[in-house]
Each structure stands twice: as structure tokens, then as C-alpha cells.
PDB file of C-alpha atoms and ligand atoms in Angstrom:
ATOM      1  CA  UNK A   1       0.000   0.000   0.000  1.00 89.00           C
ATOM      2  CA  UNK A   2       1.573   3.253  -1.138  1.00 96.00           C
ATOM      3  CA  UNK A   3       1.273   6.467   0.825  1.00 98.00           C
ATOM      4  CA  UNK A   4      -1.280   8.846  -0.676  1.00 98.00           C
ATOM      5  CA  UNK A   5      -3.998  11.296   0.359  1.00 97.00           C
ATOM      6  CA  UNK A   6      -6.027  10.242   3.448  1.00 97.00           C
ATOM      7  CA  UNK A   7      -3.745   7.388   4.497  1.00 97.00           C
ATOM      8  CA  UNK A   8      -2.733   6.946   8.123  1.00 97.00           C
ATOM      9  CA  UNK A   9       1.045   6.686   8.092  1.00 98.00           C
ATOM     10  CA  UNK A  10       3.317   5.654  10.972  1.00 97.00           C
ATOM     11  CA  UNK A  11       6.951   6.707  10.802  1.00 97.00           C
ATOM     12  CA  UNK A  12      10.026   6.580  12.914  1.00 97.00           C
ATOM     13  CA  UNK A  13      11.918   9.813  12.432  1.00 97.00           C
ATOM     14  CA  UNK A  14      15.100  11.408  13.639  1.00 97.00           C
ATOM     15  CA  UNK A  15      15.447  15.137  13.048  1.00 97.00           C
ATOM     16  CA  UNK A  16      18.916  16.652  13.071  1.00 96.00           C
ATOM     17  CA  UNK A  17      20.135  20.199  12.475  1.00 91.00           C
ATOM     18  CA  UNK A  18      22.925  21.192  10.092  1.00 88.00           C
ATOM     19  CA  UNK A  19      25.545  20.500  12.760  1.00 91.00           C
ATOM     20  CA  UNK A  20      24.256  16.920  13.025  1.00 92.00           C
ATOM     21  CA  UNK A  21      22.769  17.443  16.487  1.00 94.00           C
ATOM     22  CA  UNK A  22      19.545  15.523  17.144  1.00 96.00           C
ATOM     23  CA  UNK A  23      16.625  17.910  17.687  1.00 93.00           C
ATOM     24  CA  UNK A  24      13.870  15.338  18.045  1.00 94.00           C
ATOM     25  CA  UNK A  25      13.468  11.615  17.513  1.00 96.00           C
ATOM     26  CA  UNK A  26      10.489   9.261  17.670  1.00 94.00           C
ATOM     27  CA  UNK A  27      12.896   6.527  18.728  1.00 88.00           C
ATOM     28  CA  UNK A  28      13.461   8.449  21.974  1.00 87.00           C
ATOM     29  CA  UNK A  29       9.673   8.735  22.469  1.00 82.00           C
ATOM     30  CA  UNK A  30       9.456   4.946  22.123  1.00 86.00           C
ATOM     31  CA  UNK A  31       6.667   4.737  19.557  1.00 91.00           C
ATOM     32  CA  UNK A  32       6.368   5.849  15.917  1.00 95.00           C
ATOM     33  CA  UNK A  33       4.544   9.035  15.005  1.00 95.00           C
ATOM     34  CA  UNK A  34       1.198   8.410  13.289  1.00 96.00           C
ATOM     35  CA  UNK A  35      -0.185  11.172  11.067  1.00 96.00           C
ATOM     36  CA  UNK A  36      -2.912  11.657   8.472  1.00 97.00           C
ATOM     37  CA  UNK A  37      -1.323  12.132   5.043  1.00 98.00           C
ATOM     38  CA  UNK A  38      -2.368  15.168   3.022  1.00 97.00           C
ATOM     39  CA  UNK A  39      -3.804  17.168   5.921  1.00 95.00           C
ATOM     40  CA  UNK A  40      -0.849  19.326   6.918  1.00 94.00           C
ATOM     41  CA  UNK A  41      -0.224  17.364  10.141  1.00 94.00           C
ATOM     42  CA  UNK A  42       3.529  17.434   9.422  1.00 96.00           C
ATOM     43  CA  UNK A  43       5.751  19.960   7.603  1.00 96.00           C
ATOM     44  CA  UNK A  44       5.055  20.091   3.838  1.00 97.00           C
ATOM     45  CA  UNK A  45       8.565  19.090   2.739  1.00 98.00           C
ATOM     46  CA  UNK A  46       8.415  15.875   4.746  1.00 98.00           C
ATOM     47  CA  UNK A  47       4.832  15.107   3.732  1.00 98.00           C
ATOM     48  CA  UNK A  48       5.751  15.508   0.034  1.00 98.00           C
ATOM     49  CA  UNK A  49       8.786  13.240   0.421  1.00 98.00           C
ATOM     50  CA  UNK A  50       6.583  10.506   1.935  1.00 98.00           C
ATOM     51  CA  UNK A  51       4.073  10.466  -0.933  1.00 98.00           C
ATOM     52  CA  UNK A  52       4.406   7.164  -2.834  1.00 98.00           C
ATOM     53  CA  UNK A  53       6.550   5.475  -0.174  1.00 98.00           C
ATOM     54  CA  UNK A  54       5.480   2.215   1.458  1.00 98.00           C
ATOM     55  CA  UNK A  55       5.996   0.111   4.600  1.00 98.00           C
ATOM     56  CA  UNK A  56       9.655  -0.636   5.280  1.00 98.00           C
ATOM     57  CA  UNK A  57      10.993   2.251   3.180  1.00 98.00           C
ATOM     58  CA  UNK A  58      13.893   4.097   4.784  1.00 98.00           C
ATOM     59  CA  UNK A  59      15.189   7.384   3.450  1.00 98.00           C
ATOM     60  CA  UNK A  60      16.786  10.689   4.340  1.00 98.00           C
ATOM     61  CA  UNK A  61      15.312  14.011   3.317  1.00 98.00           C
ATOM     62  CA  UNK A  62      16.553  17.578   3.707  1.00 97.00           C
ATOM     63  CA  UNK A  63      13.742  20.111   4.044  1.00 97.00           C
ATOM     64  CA  UNK A  64      14.382  23.792   3.285  1.00 97.00           C
ATOM     65  CA  UNK A  65      12.836  26.378   5.661  1.00 96.00           C
ATOM     66  CA  UNK A  66      10.131  27.375   3.147  1.00 96.00           C
ATOM     67  CA  UNK A  67       8.891  23.739   3.195  1.00 97.00           C
ATOM     68  CA  UNK A  68       9.603  23.356   6.913  1.00 96.00           C
ATOM     69  CA  UNK A  69       8.876  25.785   9.738  1.00 93.00           C
ATOM     70  CA  UNK A  70       9.225  28.899   7.579  1.00 92.00           C
ATOM     71  CA  UNK A  71      11.841  31.570   7.170  1.00 94.00           C
ATOM     72  CA  UNK A  72      13.204  33.426  10.174  1.00 94.00           C
ATOM     73  CA  UNK A  73      11.764  36.958  10.296  1.00 92.00           C
ATOM     74  CA  UNK A  74      13.954  39.460  12.114  1.00 94.00           C
ATOM     75  CA  UNK A  75      10.946  41.765  12.612  1.00 91.00           C
ATOM     76  CA  UNK A  76       9.273  39.103  14.767  1.00 91.00           C
ATOM     77  CA  UNK A  77      12.062  39.508  17.320  1.00 95.00           C
ATOM     78  CA  UNK A  78      10.971  42.501  19.380  1.00 93.00           C
ATOM     79  CA  UNK A  79      11.861  44.285  22.564  1.00 96.00           C
ATOM     80  CA  UNK A  80       8.856  45.352  24.574  1.00 94.00           C
ATOM     81  CA  UNK A  81       8.534  47.085  27.951  1.00 95.00           C
ATOM     82  CA  UNK A  82       7.740  44.880  30.917  1.00 93.00           C
ATOM     83  CA  UNK A  83       4.555  46.893  31.504  1.00 92.00           C
ATOM     84  CA  UNK A  84       3.130  45.340  28.312  1.00 90.00           C
ATOM     85  CA  UNK A  85       2.722  42.168  30.413  1.00 89.00           C
ATOM     86  CA  UNK A  86       0.370  43.738  32.925  1.00 86.00           C
ATOM     87  CA  UNK A  87      -0.982  41.210  35.391  1.00 87.00           C
ATOM     88  CA  UNK A  88       1.812  38.689  34.823  1.00 87.00           C
ATOM     89  CA  UNK A  89       3.735  38.452  38.076  1.00 85.00           C
ATOM     90  CA  UNK A  90       6.843  36.659  36.938  1.00 91.00           C
ATOM     91  CA  UNK A  91       8.358  36.817  33.443  1.00 93.00           C
ATOM     92  CA  UNK A  92      11.064  34.433  32.357  1.00 95.00           C
ATOM     93  CA  UNK A  93      12.607  33.082  29.141  1.00 96.00           C
ATOM     94  CA  UNK A  94      10.641  30.231  27.635  1.00 94.00           C
ATOM     95  CA  UNK A  95       7.201  31.594  28.555  1.00 95.00           C
ATOM     96  CA  UNK A  96       4.867  31.693  25.554  1.00 94.00           C
ATOM     97  CA  UNK A  97       1.858  33.806  24.658  1.00 91.00           C
ATOM     98  CA  UNK A  98      -0.274  34.577  21.623  1.00 90.00           C
ATOM     99  CA  UNK A  99      -0.244  38.065  20.067  1.00 87.00           C
ATOM    100  CA  UNK A 100      -1.639  39.671  16.925  1.00 84.00           C
ATOM    101  CA  UNK A 101       0.808  40.768  14.250  1.00 81.00           C
ATOM    102  CA  UNK A 102       0.567  42.080  10.696  1.00 81.00           C
ATOM    103  CA  UNK A 103       0.947  38.399   9.698  1.00 76.00           C
ATOM    104  CA  UNK A 104      -1.975  37.276  11.877  1.00 82.00           C
ATOM    105  CA  UNK A 105      -1.931  35.799  15.381  1.00 87.00           C
ATOM    106  CA  UNK A 106       1.366  34.185  16.295  1.00 87.00           C
ATOM    107  CA  UNK A 107       2.864  32.392  19.239  1.00 90.00           C
ATOM    108  CA  UNK A 108       5.623  34.452  20.852  1.00 93.00           C
ATOM    109  CA  UNK A 109       8.299  33.122  23.181  1.00 94.00           C
ATOM    110  CA  UNK A 110      10.110  35.286  25.722  1.00 96.00           C
ATOM    111  CA  UNK A 111      13.814  34.883  24.984  1.00 95.00           C
ATOM    112  CA  UNK A 112      15.313  37.418  27.401  1.00 96.00           C
ATOM    113  CA  UNK A 113      14.264  39.535  30.386  1.00 96.00           C
ATOM    114  CA  UNK A 114      16.640  42.394  31.060  1.00 95.00           C
ATOM    115  CA  UNK A 115      15.399  44.836  33.702  1.00 92.00           C
ATOM    116  CA  UNK A 116      12.306  46.492  32.257  1.00 93.00           C
ATOM    117  CA  UNK A 117      12.975  45.236  28.738  1.00 96.00           C
ATOM    118  CA  UNK A 118      11.563  41.934  27.550  1.00 96.00           C
ATOM    119  CA  UNK A 119      12.743  40.356  24.285  1.00 97.00           C
ATOM    120  CA  UNK A 120      10.149  38.227  22.524  1.00 96.00           C
ATOM    121  CA  UNK A 121      10.457  36.068  19.402  1.00 95.00           C
ATOM    122  CA  UNK A 122       7.467  35.204  17.192  1.00 93.00           C
ATOM    123  CA  UNK A 123       9.419  32.819  14.977  1.00 92.00           C
ATOM    124  CA  UNK A 124       8.979  29.070  15.331  1.00 90.00           C
ATOM    125  CA  UNK A 125      12.059  27.789  17.203  1.00 87.00           C
ATOM    126  CA  UNK A 126      13.062  25.930  14.007  1.00 92.00           C
ATOM    127  CA  UNK A 127      12.294  28.802  11.591  1.00 94.00           C
ATOM    128  CA  UNK A 128      15.119  29.378   9.116  1.00 94.00           C
ATOM    129  CA  UNK A 129      16.585  25.923   9.782  1.00 94.00           C
ATOM    130  CA  UNK A 130      17.174  23.204   7.213  1.00 96.00           C
ATOM    131  CA  UNK A 131      15.556  20.087   8.685  1.00 97.00           C
ATOM    132  CA  UNK A 132      17.368  16.800   8.087  1.00 98.00           C
ATOM    133  CA  UNK A 133      15.049  13.855   8.608  1.00 98.00           C
ATOM    134  CA  UNK A 134      15.957  10.157   8.680  1.00 98.00           C
ATOM    135  CA  UNK A 135      12.682   8.337   8.092  1.00 98.00           C
ATOM    136  CA  UNK A 136      11.451   4.755   8.319  1.00 98.00           C
ATOM    137  CA  UNK A 137       7.866   3.974   7.306  1.00 98.00           C
ATOM    138  CA  UNK A 138       6.496   1.439   9.816  1.00 97.00           C
ATOM    139  CA  UNK A 139       2.792   1.257   8.919  1.00 97.00           C
ATOM    140  CA  UNK A 140       0.324   2.487   6.308  1.00 97.00           C
ATOM    141  CA  UNK A 141      -3.449   2.035   6.469  1.00 97.00           C
ATOM    142  CA  UNK A 142      -6.622   3.739   5.257  1.00 96.00           C
ATOM    143  CA  UNK A 143      -8.072   6.345   7.615  1.00 96.00           C
ATOM    144  CA  UNK A 144     -11.464   5.863   9.291  1.00 96.00           C
ATOM    145  CA  UNK A 145     -14.379   8.198   8.529  1.00 96.00           C
ATOM    146  CA  UNK A 146     -13.991   9.664  12.016  1.00 96.00           C
ATOM    147  CA  UNK A 147     -10.286  10.338  11.532  1.00 96.00           C
ATOM    148  CA  UNK A 148     -10.963  12.054   8.210  1.00 96.00           C
ATOM    149  CA  UNK A 149     -13.667  14.268   9.753  1.00 96.00           C
ATOM    150  CA  UNK A 150     -11.298  15.246  12.595  1.00 95.00           C
ATOM    151  CA  UNK A 151      -8.293  15.705  10.307  1.00 95.00           C
ATOM    152  CA  UNK A 152      -5.973  13.659  12.541  1.00 95.00           C
ATOM    153  CA  UNK A 153      -5.152  10.107  13.569  1.00 95.00           C
ATOM    154  CA  UNK A 154      -6.770   8.314  16.509  1.00 94.00           C
ATOM    155  CA  UNK A 155      -5.246   5.581  18.656  1.00 87.00           C
ATOM    156  CA  UNK A 156      -1.665   4.422  18.776  1.00 81.00           C
ATOM    157  CA  UNK A 157       0.780   7.215  17.974  1.00 79.00           C
ATOM    158  CA  UNK A 158      -2.062   9.689  17.415  1.00 84.00           C
ATOM    159  CA  UNK A 159      -4.815  11.453  19.376  1.00 85.00           C
ATOM    160  CA  UNK A 160      -6.463   9.703  22.327  1.00 85.00           C
ATOM    161  CA  UNK A 161      -9.914  11.180  22.867  1.00 87.00           C
TER     162      UNK A 161
HETATM  163 ZN1  LIG B 201     -10.127  13.301  16.758  1.00 67.00          ZN
END
């Protein structure tokens, strides 16, 4: 069974950056990732590379930022006064919040707190990065009606609800 639109695909993946450091790996999580093919559950460059593959296929793919988590936008790194966070007692790097931008609502992460100045970054942490995936396809099956209506996979490796 070849991977195509509306298939439930299970993969083991290891994601490394350009220095070869592992960023994330399903092997460390213990079970493969299951996703619904053709529904934007995973980055487009990886989804495209999986089209037509089948169980047991192993391959490496390099995904450019435009097909991954997007380009890094310098204008999404901003310094804002602490008073912009009225009502938040304690601010520290790593805290996340949603804010409206000219590009629509985005998730911002606080990257630095320096006195009354807070630096926030609205880029995805992997924006601007080339993503190097090592992939093994471990299962392929047709999706259920319920999975298709939800747009994601249920059960093992997917959503439990
Ligand atoms: Zn669901």
C-alpha cells in the first residue's frame, strides 16, 4: 500500500540540524509518530517526500525552511517594555503567549528579560533551519471516517480522545 492522500502513516523519524545534532526523535519517544497524510499534520517538505513510499521504506530528506517551519523573520524579534505584560507576576525566558501581528496571530516566546525590557520572538524555534530527517515507514493504512472528519489520527501514535 503506497502512501497517498487520506492514508494513516506511521513513521520513525530522527530530526537533526545542520551540525548533526539531534533535535527530536520518535525513537526516543518509544513509539512511531502516526499522522494523516495530506492534511498538513507534518511539515510540507516531509509530507511531500513521503508520498508514494510504502511500509519498510527508509530514506533521508533535507527540508528547506520554506517547506519546513518557515523563514526566520527578524521583525518578529521585538523588545517590549515589561509593563506590556500587565498582570503577569513573573516573566522568564521560555514563557509563551499569543499576540496579533501584521501576519496574523502568532505564538511568541520570551527569549530574554533584562530589567524592564523583555525580548520576545514570534518565529517558530526551528524557523530558518534546514531540517534533516531520517525516516522509516512502519505502517500504512486507510483512515477511518472519524479520523478524516477530525483531520488527525486516533489511537496508537495519534490522538487519544
Ligand atoms: Zn479526533
